[in-house]
XYZ file of C-alpha atoms in Angstrom:
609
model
C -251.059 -139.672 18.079
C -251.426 -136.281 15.838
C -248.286 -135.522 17.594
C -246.015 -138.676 16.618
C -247.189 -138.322 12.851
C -245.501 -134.653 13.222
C -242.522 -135.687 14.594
C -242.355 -138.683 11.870
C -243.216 -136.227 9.066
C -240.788 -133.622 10.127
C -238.191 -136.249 10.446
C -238.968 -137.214 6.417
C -238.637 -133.306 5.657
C -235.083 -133.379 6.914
C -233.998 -136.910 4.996
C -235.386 -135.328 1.930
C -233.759 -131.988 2.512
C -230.360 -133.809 3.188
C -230.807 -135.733 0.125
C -231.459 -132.873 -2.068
C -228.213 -130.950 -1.077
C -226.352 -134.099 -1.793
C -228.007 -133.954 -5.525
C -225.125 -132.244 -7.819
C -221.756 -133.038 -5.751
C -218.983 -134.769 -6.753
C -218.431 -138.078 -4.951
C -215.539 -139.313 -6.449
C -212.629 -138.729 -8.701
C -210.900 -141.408 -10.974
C -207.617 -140.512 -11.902
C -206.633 -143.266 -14.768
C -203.201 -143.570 -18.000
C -200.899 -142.105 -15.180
C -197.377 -144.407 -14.428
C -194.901 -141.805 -13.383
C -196.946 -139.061 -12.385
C -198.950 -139.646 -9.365
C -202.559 -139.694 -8.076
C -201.729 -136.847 -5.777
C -199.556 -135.008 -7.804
C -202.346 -134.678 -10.191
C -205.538 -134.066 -7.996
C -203.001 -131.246 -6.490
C -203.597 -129.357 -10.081
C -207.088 -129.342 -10.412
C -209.682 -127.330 -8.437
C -212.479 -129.997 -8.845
C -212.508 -131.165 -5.790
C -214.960 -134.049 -3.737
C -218.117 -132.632 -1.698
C -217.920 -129.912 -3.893
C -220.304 -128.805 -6.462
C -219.953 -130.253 -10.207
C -218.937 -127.454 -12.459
C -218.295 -128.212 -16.096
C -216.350 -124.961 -16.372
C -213.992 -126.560 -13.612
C -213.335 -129.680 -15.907
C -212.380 -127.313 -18.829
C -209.800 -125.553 -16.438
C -208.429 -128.583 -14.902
C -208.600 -129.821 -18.458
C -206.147 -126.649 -19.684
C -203.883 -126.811 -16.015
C -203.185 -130.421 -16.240
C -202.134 -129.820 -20.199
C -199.991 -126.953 -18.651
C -197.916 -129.618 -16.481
C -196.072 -130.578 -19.967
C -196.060 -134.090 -18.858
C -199.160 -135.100 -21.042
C -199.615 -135.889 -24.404
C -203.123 -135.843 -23.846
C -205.483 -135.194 -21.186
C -209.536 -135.929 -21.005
C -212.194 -135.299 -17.914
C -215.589 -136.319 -17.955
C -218.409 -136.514 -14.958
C -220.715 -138.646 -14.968
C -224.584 -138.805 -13.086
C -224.358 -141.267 -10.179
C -227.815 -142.673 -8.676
C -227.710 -140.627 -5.771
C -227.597 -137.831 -8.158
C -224.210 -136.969 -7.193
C -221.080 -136.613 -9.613
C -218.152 -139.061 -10.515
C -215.240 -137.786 -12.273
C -213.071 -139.716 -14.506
C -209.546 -137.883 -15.427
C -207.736 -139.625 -18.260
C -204.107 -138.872 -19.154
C -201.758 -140.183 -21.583
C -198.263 -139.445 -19.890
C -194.946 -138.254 -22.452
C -192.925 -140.874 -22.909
C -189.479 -141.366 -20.606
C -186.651 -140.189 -22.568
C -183.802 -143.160 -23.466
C -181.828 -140.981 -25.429
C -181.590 -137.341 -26.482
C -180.179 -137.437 -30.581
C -179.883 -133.575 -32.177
C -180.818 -134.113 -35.934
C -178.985 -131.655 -38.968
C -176.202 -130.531 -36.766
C -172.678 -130.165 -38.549
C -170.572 -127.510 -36.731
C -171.925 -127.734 -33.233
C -171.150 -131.289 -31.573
C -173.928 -133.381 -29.583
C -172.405 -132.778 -26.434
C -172.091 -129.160 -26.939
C -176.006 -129.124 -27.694
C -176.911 -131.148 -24.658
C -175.215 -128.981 -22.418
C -177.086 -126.498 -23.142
C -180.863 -128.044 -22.706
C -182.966 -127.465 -19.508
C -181.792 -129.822 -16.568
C -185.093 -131.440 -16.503
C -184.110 -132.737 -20.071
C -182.031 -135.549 -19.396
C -182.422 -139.756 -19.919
C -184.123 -141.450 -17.640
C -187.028 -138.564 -16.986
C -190.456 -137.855 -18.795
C -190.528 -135.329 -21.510
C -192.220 -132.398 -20.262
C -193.081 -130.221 -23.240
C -192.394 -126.987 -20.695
C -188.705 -127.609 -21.313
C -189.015 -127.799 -24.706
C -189.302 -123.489 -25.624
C -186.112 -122.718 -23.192
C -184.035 -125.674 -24.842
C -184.926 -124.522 -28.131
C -183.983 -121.030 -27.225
C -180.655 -122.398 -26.246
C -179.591 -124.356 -28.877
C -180.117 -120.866 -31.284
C -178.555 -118.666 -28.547
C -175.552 -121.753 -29.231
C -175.061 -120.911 -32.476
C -175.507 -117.404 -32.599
C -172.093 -117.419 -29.676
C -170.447 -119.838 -32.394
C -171.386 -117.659 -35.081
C -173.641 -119.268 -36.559
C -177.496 -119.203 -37.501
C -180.337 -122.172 -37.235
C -183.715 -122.624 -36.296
C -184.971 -125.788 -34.292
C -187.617 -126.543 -36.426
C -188.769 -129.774 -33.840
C -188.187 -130.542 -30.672
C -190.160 -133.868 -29.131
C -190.214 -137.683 -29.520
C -189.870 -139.327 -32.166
C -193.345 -140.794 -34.031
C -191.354 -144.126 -34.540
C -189.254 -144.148 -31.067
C -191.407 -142.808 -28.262
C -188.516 -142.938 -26.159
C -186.154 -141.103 -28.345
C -186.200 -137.161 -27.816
C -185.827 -135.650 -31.432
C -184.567 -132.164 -31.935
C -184.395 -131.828 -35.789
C -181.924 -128.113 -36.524
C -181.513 -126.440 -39.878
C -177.971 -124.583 -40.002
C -177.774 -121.625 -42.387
C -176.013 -122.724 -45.330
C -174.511 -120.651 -47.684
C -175.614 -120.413 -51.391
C -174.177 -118.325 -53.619
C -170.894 -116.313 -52.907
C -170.131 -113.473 -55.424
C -168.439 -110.646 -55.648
C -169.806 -106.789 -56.839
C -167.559 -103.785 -57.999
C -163.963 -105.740 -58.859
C -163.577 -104.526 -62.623
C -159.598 -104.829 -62.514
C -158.910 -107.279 -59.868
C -159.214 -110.878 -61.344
C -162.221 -113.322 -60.280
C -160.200 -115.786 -59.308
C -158.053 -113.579 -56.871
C -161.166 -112.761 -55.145
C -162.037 -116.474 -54.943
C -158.446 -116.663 -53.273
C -159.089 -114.096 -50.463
C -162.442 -115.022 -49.991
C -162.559 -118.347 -48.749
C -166.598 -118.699 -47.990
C -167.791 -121.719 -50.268
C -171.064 -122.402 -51.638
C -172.929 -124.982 -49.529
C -170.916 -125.284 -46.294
C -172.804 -124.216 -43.208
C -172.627 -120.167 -43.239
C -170.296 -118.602 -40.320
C -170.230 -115.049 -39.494
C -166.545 -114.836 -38.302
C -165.319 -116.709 -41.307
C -167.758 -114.082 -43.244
C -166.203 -111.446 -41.608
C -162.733 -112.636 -42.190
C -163.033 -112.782 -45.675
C -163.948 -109.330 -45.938
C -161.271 -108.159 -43.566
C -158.742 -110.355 -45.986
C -159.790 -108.413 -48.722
C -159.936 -104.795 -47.037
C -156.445 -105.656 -45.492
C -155.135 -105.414 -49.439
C -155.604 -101.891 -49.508
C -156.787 -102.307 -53.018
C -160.410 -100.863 -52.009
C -161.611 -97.671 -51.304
C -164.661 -99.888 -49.506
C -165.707 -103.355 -48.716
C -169.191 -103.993 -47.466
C -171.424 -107.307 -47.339
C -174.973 -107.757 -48.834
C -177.528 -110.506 -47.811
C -180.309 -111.387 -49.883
C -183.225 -110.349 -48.386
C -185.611 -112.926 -49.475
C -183.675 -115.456 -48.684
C -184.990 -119.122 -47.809
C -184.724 -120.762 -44.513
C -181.831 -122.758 -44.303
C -180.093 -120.620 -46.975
C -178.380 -117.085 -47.076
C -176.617 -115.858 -50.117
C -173.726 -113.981 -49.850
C -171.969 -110.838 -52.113
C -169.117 -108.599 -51.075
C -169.359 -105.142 -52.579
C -166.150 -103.687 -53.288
C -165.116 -100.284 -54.920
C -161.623 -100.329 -56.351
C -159.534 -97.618 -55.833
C -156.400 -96.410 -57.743
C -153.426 -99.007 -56.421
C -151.002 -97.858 -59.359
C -148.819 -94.470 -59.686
C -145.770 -92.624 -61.116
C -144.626 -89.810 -59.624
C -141.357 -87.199 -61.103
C -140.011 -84.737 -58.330
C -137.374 -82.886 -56.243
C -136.550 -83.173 -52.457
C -134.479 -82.265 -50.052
C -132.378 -85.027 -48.558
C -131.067 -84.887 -45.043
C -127.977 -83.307 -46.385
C -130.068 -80.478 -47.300
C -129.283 -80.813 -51.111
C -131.927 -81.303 -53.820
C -132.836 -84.895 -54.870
C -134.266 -86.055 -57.976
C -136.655 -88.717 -57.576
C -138.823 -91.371 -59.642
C -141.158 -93.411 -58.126
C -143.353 -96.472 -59.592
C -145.359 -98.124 -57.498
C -148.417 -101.037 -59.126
C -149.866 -102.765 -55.676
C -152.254 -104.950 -57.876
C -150.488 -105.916 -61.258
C -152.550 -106.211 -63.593
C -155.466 -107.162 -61.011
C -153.145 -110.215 -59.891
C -152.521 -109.470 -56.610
C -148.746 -109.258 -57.433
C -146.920 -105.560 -56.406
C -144.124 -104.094 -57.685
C -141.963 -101.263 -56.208
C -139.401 -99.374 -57.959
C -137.610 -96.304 -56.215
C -134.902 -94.056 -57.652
C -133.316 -91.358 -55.996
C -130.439 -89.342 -57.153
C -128.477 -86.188 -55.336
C -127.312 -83.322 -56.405
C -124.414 -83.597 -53.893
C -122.363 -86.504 -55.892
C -123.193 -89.256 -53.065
C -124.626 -91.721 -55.926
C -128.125 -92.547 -56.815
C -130.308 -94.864 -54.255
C -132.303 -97.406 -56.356
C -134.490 -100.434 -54.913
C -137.088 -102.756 -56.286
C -139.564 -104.515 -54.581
C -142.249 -107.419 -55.416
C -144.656 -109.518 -53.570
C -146.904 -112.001 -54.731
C -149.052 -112.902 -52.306
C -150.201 -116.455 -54.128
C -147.105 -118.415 -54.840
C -148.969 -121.667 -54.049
C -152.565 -122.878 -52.787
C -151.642 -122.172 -48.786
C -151.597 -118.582 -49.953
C -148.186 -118.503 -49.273
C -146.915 -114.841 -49.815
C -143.218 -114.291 -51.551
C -141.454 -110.917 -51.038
C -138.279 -110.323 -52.604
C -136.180 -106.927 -52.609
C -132.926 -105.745 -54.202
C -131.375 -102.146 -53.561
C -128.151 -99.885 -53.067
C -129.735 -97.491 -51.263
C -128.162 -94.445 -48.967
C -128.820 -94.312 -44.857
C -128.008 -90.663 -43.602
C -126.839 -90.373 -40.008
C -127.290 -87.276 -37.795
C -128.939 -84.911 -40.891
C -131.892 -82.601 -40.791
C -134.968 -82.282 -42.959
C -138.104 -80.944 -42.968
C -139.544 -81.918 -39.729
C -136.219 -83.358 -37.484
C -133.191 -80.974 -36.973
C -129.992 -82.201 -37.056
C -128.453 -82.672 -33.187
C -125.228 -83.914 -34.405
C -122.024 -82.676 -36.761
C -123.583 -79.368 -37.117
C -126.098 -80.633 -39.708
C -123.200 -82.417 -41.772
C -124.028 -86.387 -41.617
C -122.684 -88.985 -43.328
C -123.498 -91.310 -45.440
C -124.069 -95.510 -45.174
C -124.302 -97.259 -48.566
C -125.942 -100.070 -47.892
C -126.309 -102.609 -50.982
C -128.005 -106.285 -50.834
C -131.262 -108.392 -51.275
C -134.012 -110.116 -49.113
C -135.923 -113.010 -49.831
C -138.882 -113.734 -47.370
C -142.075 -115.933 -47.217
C -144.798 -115.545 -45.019
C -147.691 -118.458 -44.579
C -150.826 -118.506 -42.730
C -151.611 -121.101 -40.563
C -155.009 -119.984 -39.686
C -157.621 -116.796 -40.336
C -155.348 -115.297 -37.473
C -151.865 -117.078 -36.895
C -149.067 -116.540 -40.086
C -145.366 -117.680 -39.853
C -142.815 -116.335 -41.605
C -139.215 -116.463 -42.824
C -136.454 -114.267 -44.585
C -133.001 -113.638 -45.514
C -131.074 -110.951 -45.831
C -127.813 -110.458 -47.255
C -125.954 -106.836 -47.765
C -122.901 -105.065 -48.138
C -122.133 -101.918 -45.945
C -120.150 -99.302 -46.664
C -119.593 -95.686 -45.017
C -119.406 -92.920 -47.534
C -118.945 -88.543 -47.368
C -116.636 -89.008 -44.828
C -114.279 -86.227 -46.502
C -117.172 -83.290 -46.327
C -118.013 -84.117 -42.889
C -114.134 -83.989 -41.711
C -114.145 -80.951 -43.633
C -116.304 -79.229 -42.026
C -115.449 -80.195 -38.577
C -111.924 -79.166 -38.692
C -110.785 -75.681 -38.370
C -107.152 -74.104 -38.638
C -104.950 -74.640 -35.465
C -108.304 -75.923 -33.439
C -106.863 -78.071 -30.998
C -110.349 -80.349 -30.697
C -109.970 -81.118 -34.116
C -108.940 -84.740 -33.165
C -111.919 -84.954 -31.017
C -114.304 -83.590 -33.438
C -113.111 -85.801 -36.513
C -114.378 -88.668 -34.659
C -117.709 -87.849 -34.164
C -119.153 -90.906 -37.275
C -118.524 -94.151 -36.764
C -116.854 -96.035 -39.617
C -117.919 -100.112 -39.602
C -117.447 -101.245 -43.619
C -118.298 -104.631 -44.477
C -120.856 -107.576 -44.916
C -123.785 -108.591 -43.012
C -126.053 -111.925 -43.114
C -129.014 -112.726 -41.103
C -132.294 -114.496 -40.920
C -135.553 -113.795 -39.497
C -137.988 -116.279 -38.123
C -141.485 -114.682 -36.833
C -144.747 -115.804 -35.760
C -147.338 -113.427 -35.887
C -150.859 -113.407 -34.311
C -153.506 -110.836 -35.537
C -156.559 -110.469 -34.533
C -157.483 -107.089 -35.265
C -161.042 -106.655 -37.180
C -158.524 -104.600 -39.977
C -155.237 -103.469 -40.180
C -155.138 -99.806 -41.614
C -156.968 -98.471 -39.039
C -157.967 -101.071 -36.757
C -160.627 -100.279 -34.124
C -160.865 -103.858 -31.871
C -158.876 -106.481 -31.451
C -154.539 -107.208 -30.598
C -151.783 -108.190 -32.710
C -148.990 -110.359 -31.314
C -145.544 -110.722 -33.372
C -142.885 -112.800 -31.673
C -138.982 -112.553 -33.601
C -135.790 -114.163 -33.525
C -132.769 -113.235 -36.032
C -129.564 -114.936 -35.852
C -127.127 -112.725 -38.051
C -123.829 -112.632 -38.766
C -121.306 -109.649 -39.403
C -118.007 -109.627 -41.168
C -116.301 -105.992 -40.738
C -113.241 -105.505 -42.356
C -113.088 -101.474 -41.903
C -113.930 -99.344 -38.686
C -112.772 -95.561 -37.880
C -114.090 -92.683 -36.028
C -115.735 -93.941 -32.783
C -115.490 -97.174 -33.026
C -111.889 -97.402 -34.174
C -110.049 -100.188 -32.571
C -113.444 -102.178 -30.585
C -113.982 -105.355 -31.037
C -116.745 -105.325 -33.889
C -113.688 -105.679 -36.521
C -113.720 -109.180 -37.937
C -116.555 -112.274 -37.686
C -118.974 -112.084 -35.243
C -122.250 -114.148 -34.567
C -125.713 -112.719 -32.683
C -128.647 -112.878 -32.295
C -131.602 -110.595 -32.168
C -134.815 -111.305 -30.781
C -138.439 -108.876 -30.295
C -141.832 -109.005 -28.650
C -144.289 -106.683 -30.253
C -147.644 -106.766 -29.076
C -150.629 -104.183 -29.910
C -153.904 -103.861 -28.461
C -157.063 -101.884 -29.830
C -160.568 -100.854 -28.263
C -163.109 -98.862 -28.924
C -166.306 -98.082 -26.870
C -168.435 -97.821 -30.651
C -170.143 -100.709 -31.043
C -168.262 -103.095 -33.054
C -168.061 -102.090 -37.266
C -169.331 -105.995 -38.291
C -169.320 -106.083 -41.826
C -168.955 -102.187 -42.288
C -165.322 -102.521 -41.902
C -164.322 -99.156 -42.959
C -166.608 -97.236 -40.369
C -164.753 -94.621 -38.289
C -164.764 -95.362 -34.553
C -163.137 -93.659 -31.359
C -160.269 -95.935 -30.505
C -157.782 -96.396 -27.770
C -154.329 -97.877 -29.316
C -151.776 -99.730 -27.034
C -148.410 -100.966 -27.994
C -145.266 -102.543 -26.152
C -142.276 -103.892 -27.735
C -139.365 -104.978 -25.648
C -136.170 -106.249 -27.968
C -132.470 -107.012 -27.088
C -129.451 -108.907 -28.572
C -126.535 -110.885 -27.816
C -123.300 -111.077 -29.393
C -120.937 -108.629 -30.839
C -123.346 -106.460 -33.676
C -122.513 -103.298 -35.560
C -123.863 -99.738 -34.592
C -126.100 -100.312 -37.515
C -127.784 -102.968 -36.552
C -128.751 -101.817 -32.739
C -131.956 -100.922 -31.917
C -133.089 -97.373 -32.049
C -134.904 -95.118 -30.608
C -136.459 -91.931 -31.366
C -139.294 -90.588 -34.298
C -142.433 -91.303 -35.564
C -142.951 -94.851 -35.007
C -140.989 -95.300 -31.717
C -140.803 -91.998 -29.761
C -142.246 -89.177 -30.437
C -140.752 -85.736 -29.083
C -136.592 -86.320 -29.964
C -135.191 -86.694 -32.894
C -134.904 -89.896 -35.686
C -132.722 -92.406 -33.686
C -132.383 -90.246 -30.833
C -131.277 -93.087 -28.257
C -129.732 -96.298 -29.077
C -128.477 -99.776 -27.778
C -128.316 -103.535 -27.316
C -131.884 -103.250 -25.644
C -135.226 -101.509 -25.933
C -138.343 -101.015 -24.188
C -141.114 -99.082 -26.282
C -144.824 -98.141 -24.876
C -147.389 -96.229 -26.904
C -150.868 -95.011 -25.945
C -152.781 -93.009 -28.599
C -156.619 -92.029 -28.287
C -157.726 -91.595 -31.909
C -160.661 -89.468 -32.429
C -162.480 -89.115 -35.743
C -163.965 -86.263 -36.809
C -164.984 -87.704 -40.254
C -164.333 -90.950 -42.256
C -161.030 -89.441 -43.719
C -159.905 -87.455 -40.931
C -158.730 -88.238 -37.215
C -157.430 -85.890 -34.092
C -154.786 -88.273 -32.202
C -153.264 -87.686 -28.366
C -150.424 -89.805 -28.059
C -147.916 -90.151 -24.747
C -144.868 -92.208 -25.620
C -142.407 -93.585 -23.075
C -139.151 -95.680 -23.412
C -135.618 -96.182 -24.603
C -132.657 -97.641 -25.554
C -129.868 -98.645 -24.000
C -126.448 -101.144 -23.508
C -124.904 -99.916 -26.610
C -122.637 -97.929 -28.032
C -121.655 -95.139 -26.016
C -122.213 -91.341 -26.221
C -121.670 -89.023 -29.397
C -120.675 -85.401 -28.392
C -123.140 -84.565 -25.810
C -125.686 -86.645 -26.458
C -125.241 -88.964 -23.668
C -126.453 -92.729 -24.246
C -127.360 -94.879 -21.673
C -125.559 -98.136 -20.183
C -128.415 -99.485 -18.110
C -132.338 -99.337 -18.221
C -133.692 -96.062 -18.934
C -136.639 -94.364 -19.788
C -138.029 -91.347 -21.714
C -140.998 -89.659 -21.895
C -142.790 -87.743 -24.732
C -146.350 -86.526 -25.690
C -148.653 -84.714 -27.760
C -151.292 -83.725 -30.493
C -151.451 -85.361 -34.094
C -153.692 -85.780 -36.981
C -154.458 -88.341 -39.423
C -155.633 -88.558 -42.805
C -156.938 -91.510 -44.915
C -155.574 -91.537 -47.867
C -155.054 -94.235 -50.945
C -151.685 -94.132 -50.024
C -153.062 -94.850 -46.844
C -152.879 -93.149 -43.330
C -150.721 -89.685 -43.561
C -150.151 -88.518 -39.924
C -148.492 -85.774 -38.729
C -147.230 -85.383 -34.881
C -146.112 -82.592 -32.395
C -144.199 -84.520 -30.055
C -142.854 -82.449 -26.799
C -140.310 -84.313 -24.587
C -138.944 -84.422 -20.916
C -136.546 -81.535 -21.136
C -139.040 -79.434 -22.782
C -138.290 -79.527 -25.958
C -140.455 -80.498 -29.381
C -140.016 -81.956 -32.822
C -142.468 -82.707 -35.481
C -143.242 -86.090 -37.181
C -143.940 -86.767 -40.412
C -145.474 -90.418 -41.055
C -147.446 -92.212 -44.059
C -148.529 -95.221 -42.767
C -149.942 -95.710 -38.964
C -147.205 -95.199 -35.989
C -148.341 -98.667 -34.697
């Protein structure tokens, strides 16, 4: 009996023991508000799990894990005390709504497509908003516009309060507020306004920015040209001011020089490259000899705002004197024994020149001119010698073609470099065509007797394309900043028809190929490369290594013995140089060594290419 009562009360002992383990476990867990999320999917997040012990610092981490899932709006998880003294818990969610359609708010210059492109691919209609993909889309929509050039801010990005099922994403664009301009005492406001063409309240874009300022360095009326940003500015507004410093664009200069026939030259020289801050230029050159060949005069004016597409007029008139075969300062003579002669070449050109975009300009000209060859007498003179028997040879080293010329030029031109004095990125493309027309009525010396005598039709046409880089960073708004650059040019030309010797292309000097002589080589075709590395030493100052190869060739044949070529041929030269910055602008000097191991110097204002 005593025993049965043991075994009974032992039994009890083990019921009440099993009991109080069971006191403080969860039982069950209610998972309630899901409809596209599942049970499973959302039991799989938490760590409360059943048969396990009730933790309240388990609910408030499920609590922050299931908010971490992005699909809630909400999220609440309470236990509560069963009989048994175990634990039920209830999770409660309130799911994101599924997104019907995806509409970007304040956008202007980036389209809706282009936006939705760019948002995470769980972001799409038809799924639920997960607010997880919210901080990469956002990200990508600014990383949009800072590629486009542009600045904004997503300032929302959810569904709407009124249309659950409509994902929102609200964008403030940069707009510009004020433009001004600093530091333009002489050049007129409303030039400025011209070149500038930024505008108060349109959405605020870097590259057009940037253009602007490059518009205005490109008139070479500015010793600088920097942008400044108000600091303070609000969100959704910058303010904009370009800070120029004018330089001198005006000057009159009185002198003596020694032209190519090695006689003094008077000369007067007025040049005004912003009349009367207007924009407008005016060139006047007079040049008179001390060797009775007649004065050269020309006169030159632009006005680069002869209607409200910026439409820039250039007009020229001049009687001016082209040496052949002379010598000066920096290229001996390598013909007539340092006696040239003389082409008078008198006429006009009228041009126009439009842009079509920040980067793309056409343009169109005509030129009309009378030629005429003069100081033929000295140079017979001082060929022939008494009883020489090559004196019939050697009189016939000119060429003689008097009479009138006519063409037109048609050109498209792309550039894209970030300036043009002394550009340090970008390429410039210029594509020509010229039909012409020649009416000789005089020829001697070489050419005595060929076919150029009379009316002739042809044509001319060019490729010339440039490209720049630089491994500086890129100069933004500093546009005057000195940078390492590598230059690259190619030009390729030719012409059919019947043309003078004048009108050929040539080869040979400063701006073509460095190492022989002005107009060494010559013909009916040309192929040009150039490949400089320009090194800067200061802002003013440059070192230059240039190698030049290329040629002329199909033309009029050979003068003395300096053979010309009939068929494709290139030459090679190379060198040292330096540049300075000037407000004249660049003033470069070359030592140019060639093939046959010879040299020649090159005197340049302006950049070779």
């Amino acid at each position: 009996m005593i025993l049965r009562f043991a075994w009974i009360a032992l039994l009890f002992a083990l019921v009440s023991l099993v009991r109080a383990q069971d006191t403080g476990l969860v039982k069950d867990i209610e998972v309630h508000g899901n409809v596209r999320i599942s049970k499973e999917a959302i039991l799989s997040s938490v760590s409360t799990r059943i048969g396990q012990p009730y933790s309240e610092e388990k609910l408030a981490s499920d609590r922050l894990a299931l908010n971490d899932l992005g699909f809630f709006s909400a999220v609440d998880i309470t236990g509560h005390v069963l009989d048994n003294g175990g634990w039920d818990v209830v999770i409660q969610v309130s799911e994101n709504p599924v997104i019907k359609e995806i509409t970007p708010i304040g956008n202007s210059v980036i389209s809706n497509a282009d936006i939705l492109k760019v948002l995470s691919k769980n972001i799409q209609v038809g799924s639920i908003f997960n607010f997880k993909d919210a901080d990469p889309s956002v990200r990508a929509i600014e990383k949009l516009y800072l590629d486009r050039g542009y600045f904004a801010v997503v300032t929302n990005f959810g569904p709407l309060a009124d249309s659950s099922g409509t994902l929102g994403i609200t964008i403030v664009e940069d707009k510009v507020g004020y433009v001004s301009v600093e530091g333009n005492h002489l050049t007129k406001d409303w030039v400025m306004k011209r070149l500038i063409k930024t505008r108060s309240g349109e959405t605020f874009s870097v590259a057009k920015w940037r253009n602007d300022l490059r518009r205005v360095a490109n008139t070479q009326w500015f010793e600088s040209v920097h942008s400044q940003e108000d600091p303070n500015r609000q969100l959704g507004q910058i303010d904009l001011t370009a800070v120029v410093k004018e330089q001198k664009t005006g000057s009159i200069n009185f002198g003596v020089q020694l032209d190519p026939e090695s006689s003094l030259a008077g000369i007067i020289k007025y040049t005004q490259a912003n009349l009367g801050g207007t924009g407008q230029s005016v060139d006047i050159n007079l040049l008179e000899t001390l060797s009775n060949t007649g004065p050269s005069v020309s006169i030159d004016y632009a006005n680069p705002f002869i209607d409200n597409h910026d439409t820039t007029l250039r007009a020229s008139i001049y009687s001016r004197l082209v040496y052949r075969f002379g010598n000066n300062l920096f290229n001996s003579d390598f013909l007539n024994n340092g006696k040239p002669y003389d082409e008078r070449h008198t006429g006009a050109t009228l041009g126009f020149v439009r842009p079509l975009s920040d980067y793309l300009s056409v343009g169109y000209a005509l030129r009309a001119e009378y030629v005429k060859t003069e100081n033929l007498n000295n140079l017979l003179d001082s060929l022939q010698t008494p009883n020489d028997p090559s004196d019939d040879q050697m009189t016939n080293n000119f060429i003689q073609q008097d009479g009138q010329i006519v063409n037109a030029t048609f050109a498209l031109t792309r550039n894209r470099r970030d300036v043009d004095l002394d550009p340090s990125r970008g390429d410039f493309l210029q594509l020509s065509f010229e039909p012409g027309y020649s009416d000789i009525t005089h020829v001697g010396g070489l050419t005595t007797g060929t076919d150029v005598l009379g009316s002739h039709f042809w044509t001319r046409a060019s490729a010339d394309y440039r490209l720049y880089w630089s491994p500086d960073k890129p100069r933004g708004m500093e546009l005057d900043a000195p940078r390492k650059v590598v230059a690259f040019r190619v030009r390729y030309s030719t012409i059919t028809g019947t043309v003078p010797y004048f009108e050929q292309f040539f080869a040979g000097g400063s701006d073509t190929l460095r190492g022989y002589p002005d107009d060494r080589f010559w013909g009916k075709q040309s192929l040009l490369t150039n490949l400089e590395l320009r090194y800067p030493l200061q802002k003013t100052f440059s070192l230059i290594g240039f190698i030049d190869y290329g040629g002329a060739w199909g033309g009029y044949g050979t003068i003395q013995n300096f053979t010309q070529d009939s068929s494709f041929k290139m030459h090679l030269g190379y060198g040292p140089g330096v540049s300075f910055r000037s407000p004249l602008g660049n003033i470069q000097l070359f030592l140019g060594f060639n093939e046959n191991g010879g040299s020649q110097a090159h005197f340049l204002i302006g950049n070779s290419f």
